[in-house]
Tab-separated table of C-alpha atoms in Angstrom:
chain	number	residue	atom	x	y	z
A	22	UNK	CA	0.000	0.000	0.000
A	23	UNK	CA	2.799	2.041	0.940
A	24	UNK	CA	4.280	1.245	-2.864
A	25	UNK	CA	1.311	2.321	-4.295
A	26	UNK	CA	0.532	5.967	-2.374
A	27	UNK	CA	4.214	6.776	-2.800
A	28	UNK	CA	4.077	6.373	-6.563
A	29	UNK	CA	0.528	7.733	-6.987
A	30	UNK	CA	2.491	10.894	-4.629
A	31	UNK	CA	5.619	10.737	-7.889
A	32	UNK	CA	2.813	11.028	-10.417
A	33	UNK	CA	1.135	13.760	-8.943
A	34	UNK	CA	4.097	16.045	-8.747
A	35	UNK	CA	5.221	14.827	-12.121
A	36	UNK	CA	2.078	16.213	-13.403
A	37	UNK	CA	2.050	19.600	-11.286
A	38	UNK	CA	5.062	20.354	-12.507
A	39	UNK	CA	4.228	19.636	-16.590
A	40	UNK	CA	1.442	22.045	-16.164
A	41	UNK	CA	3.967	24.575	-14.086
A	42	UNK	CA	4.294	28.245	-15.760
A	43	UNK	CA	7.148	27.481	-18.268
A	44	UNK	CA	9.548	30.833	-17.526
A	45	UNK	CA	11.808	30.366	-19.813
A	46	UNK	CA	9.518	31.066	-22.781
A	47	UNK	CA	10.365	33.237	-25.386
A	48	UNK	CA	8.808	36.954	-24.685
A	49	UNK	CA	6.094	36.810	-27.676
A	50	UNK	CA	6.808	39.778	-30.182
A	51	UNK	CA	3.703	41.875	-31.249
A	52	UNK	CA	3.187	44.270	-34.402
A	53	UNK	CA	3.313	47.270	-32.165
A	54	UNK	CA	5.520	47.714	-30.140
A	55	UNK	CA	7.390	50.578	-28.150
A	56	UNK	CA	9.117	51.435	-24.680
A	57	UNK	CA	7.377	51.777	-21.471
A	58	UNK	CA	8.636	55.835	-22.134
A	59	UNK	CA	6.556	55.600	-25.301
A	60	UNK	CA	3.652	53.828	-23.913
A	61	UNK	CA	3.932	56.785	-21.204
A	62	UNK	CA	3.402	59.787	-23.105
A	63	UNK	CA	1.139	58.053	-25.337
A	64	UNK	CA	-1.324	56.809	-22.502
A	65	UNK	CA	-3.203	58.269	-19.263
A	66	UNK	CA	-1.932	56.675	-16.240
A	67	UNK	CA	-5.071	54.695	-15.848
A	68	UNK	CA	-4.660	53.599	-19.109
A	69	UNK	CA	-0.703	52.573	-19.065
A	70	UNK	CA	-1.941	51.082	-15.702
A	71	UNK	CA	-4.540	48.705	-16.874
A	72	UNK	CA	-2.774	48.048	-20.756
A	73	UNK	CA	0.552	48.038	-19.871
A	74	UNK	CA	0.652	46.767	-16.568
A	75	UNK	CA	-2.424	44.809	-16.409
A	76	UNK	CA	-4.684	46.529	-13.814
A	77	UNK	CA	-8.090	47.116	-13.289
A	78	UNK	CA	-9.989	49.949	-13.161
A	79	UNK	CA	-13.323	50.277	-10.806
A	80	UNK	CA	-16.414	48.695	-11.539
A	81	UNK	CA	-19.082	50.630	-13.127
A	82	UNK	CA	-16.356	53.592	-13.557
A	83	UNK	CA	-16.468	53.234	-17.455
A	84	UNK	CA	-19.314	55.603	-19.537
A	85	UNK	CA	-18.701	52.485	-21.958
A	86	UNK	CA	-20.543	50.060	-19.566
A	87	UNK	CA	-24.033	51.556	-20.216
A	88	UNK	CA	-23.191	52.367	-23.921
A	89	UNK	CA	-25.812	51.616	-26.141
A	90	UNK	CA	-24.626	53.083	-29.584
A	91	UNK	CA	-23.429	51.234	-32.831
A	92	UNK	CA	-20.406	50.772	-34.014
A	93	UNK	CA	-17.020	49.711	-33.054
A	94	UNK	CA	-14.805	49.602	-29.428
A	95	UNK	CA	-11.158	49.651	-30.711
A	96	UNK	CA	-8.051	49.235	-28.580
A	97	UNK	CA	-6.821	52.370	-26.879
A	98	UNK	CA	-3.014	51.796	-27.124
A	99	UNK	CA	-2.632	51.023	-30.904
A	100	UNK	CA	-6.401	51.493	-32.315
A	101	UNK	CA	-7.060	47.492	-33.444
A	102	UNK	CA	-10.617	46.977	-33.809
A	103	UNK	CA	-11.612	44.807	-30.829
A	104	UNK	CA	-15.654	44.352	-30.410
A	105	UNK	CA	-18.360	45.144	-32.086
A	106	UNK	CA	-21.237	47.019	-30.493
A	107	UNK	CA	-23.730	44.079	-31.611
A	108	UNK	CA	-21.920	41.682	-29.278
A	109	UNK	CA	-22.118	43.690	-26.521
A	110	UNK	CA	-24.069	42.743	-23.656
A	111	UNK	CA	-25.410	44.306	-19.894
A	112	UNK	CA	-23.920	41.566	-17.888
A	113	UNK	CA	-24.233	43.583	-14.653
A	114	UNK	CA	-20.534	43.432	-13.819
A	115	UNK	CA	-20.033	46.564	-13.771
A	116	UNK	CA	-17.353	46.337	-16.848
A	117	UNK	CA	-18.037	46.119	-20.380
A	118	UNK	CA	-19.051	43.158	-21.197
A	119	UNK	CA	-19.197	41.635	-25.283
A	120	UNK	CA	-19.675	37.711	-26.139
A	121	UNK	CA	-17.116	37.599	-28.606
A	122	UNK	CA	-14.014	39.440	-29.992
A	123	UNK	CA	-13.081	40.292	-33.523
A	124	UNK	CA	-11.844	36.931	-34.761
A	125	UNK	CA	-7.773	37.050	-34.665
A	126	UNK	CA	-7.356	40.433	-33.203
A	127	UNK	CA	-8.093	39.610	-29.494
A	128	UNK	CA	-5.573	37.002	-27.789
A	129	UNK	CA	-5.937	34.647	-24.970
A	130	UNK	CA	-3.193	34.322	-22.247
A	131	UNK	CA	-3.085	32.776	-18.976
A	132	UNK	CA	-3.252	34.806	-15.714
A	133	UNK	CA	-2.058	33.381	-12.369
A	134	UNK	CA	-2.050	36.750	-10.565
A	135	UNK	CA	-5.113	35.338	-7.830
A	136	UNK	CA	-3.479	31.972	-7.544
A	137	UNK	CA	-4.802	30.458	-10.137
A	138	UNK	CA	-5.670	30.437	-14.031
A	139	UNK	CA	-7.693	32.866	-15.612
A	140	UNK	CA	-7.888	33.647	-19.118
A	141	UNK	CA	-6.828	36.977	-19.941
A	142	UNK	CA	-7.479	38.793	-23.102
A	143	UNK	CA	-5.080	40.915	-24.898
A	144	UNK	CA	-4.704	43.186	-28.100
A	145	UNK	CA	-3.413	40.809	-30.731
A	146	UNK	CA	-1.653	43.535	-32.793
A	147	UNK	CA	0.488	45.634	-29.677
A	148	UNK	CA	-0.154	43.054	-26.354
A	149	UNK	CA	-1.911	45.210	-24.056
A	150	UNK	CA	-4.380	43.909	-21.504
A	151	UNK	CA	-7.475	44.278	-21.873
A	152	UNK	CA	-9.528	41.711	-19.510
A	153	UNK	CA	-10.365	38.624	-18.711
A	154	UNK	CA	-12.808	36.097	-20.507
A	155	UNK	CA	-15.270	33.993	-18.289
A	156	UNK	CA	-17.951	31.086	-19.630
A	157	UNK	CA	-20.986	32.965	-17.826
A	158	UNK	CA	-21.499	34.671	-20.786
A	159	UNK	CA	-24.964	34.467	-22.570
A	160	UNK	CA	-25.801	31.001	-23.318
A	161	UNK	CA	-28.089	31.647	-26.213
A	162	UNK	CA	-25.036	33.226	-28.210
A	163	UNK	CA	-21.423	31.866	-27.009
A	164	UNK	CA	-21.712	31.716	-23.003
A	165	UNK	CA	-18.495	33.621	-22.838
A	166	UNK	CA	-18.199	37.049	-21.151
A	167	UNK	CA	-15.321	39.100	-22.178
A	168	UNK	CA	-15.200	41.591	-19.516
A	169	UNK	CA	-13.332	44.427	-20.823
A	170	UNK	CA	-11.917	47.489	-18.690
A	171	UNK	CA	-13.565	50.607	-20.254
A	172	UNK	CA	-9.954	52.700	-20.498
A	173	UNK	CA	-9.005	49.904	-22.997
A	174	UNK	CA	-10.985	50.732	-25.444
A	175	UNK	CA	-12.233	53.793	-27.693
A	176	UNK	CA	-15.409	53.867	-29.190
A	177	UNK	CA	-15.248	54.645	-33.301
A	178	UNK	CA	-19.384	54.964	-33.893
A	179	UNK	CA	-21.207	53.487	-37.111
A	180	UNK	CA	-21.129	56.007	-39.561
């Protein structure tokens, strides 16, 4: 018995550390890129906070959480077109919330910042942060919930 729980003990720490953040992956490269300096005079501080650094701003802070309009919420750092307004949803979180991005210009990371994984969302063309994604989305669509921090984006509307 002993045999068995000491081997069962090998192949759990075998497999902990397989799934263990890999640190010496290669930094990915992105379209856009420039210095923290750069980001800095480009940016607010909120913003440089939340897309360069990945924070979060207050809940229900953003005039983007109760926006209604048409057309399209771009990225804030490099301009990428993100979401589009008919995806967005009211999912009382007090953050913008869509059900999709714009196929291939939205990446998914992982974020271990609580303790454990989350998926975070980031521009695809310059890297910033953006959010995280969560399946409590709407289920009649794609049960995801990309919840977005408002100083992310700009809003470009339909013409």
């Amino acid at each position: 018995m002993k045999k068995i729980a000491s081997t069962l003990l090998l192949l759990v720490m075998i497999s902990c550390a397989g799934n263990a953040q890999d640190s010496s992956k290669e930094k990915k490269t992105y379209k856009v890129e420039k210095s923290e300096t750069e980001w800095k005079k480009l940016l607010s501080p909120m913003q440089f906070a939340v897309l360069r650094e990945a924070g979060t701003e207050r809940a229900f802070s953003s005039d983007f959480n109760d926006n209604h309009k048409k057309g399209t919420y771009v990225c804030a750092a490099c301009k990428t077109e993100l979401y589009k307004s008919i995806h967005k949803y009211d999912s009382g979180s007090g953050w913008p919330s869509f059900d999709r991005a714009i196929k291939g210009n939205v990446e998914l990371d992982v974020d271990y910042k609580l303790g454990y994984a989350r998926t975070e969302l980031k521009c695809n063309t310059c890297g910033s942060h953006l959010g995280h994604s969560f399946d409590d989305g709407p289920q009649k669509t794609t049960g995801k919930r990309h919840c977005i921090n408002g100083v992310a984006l700009e809003f470009i509307p339909a013409k």
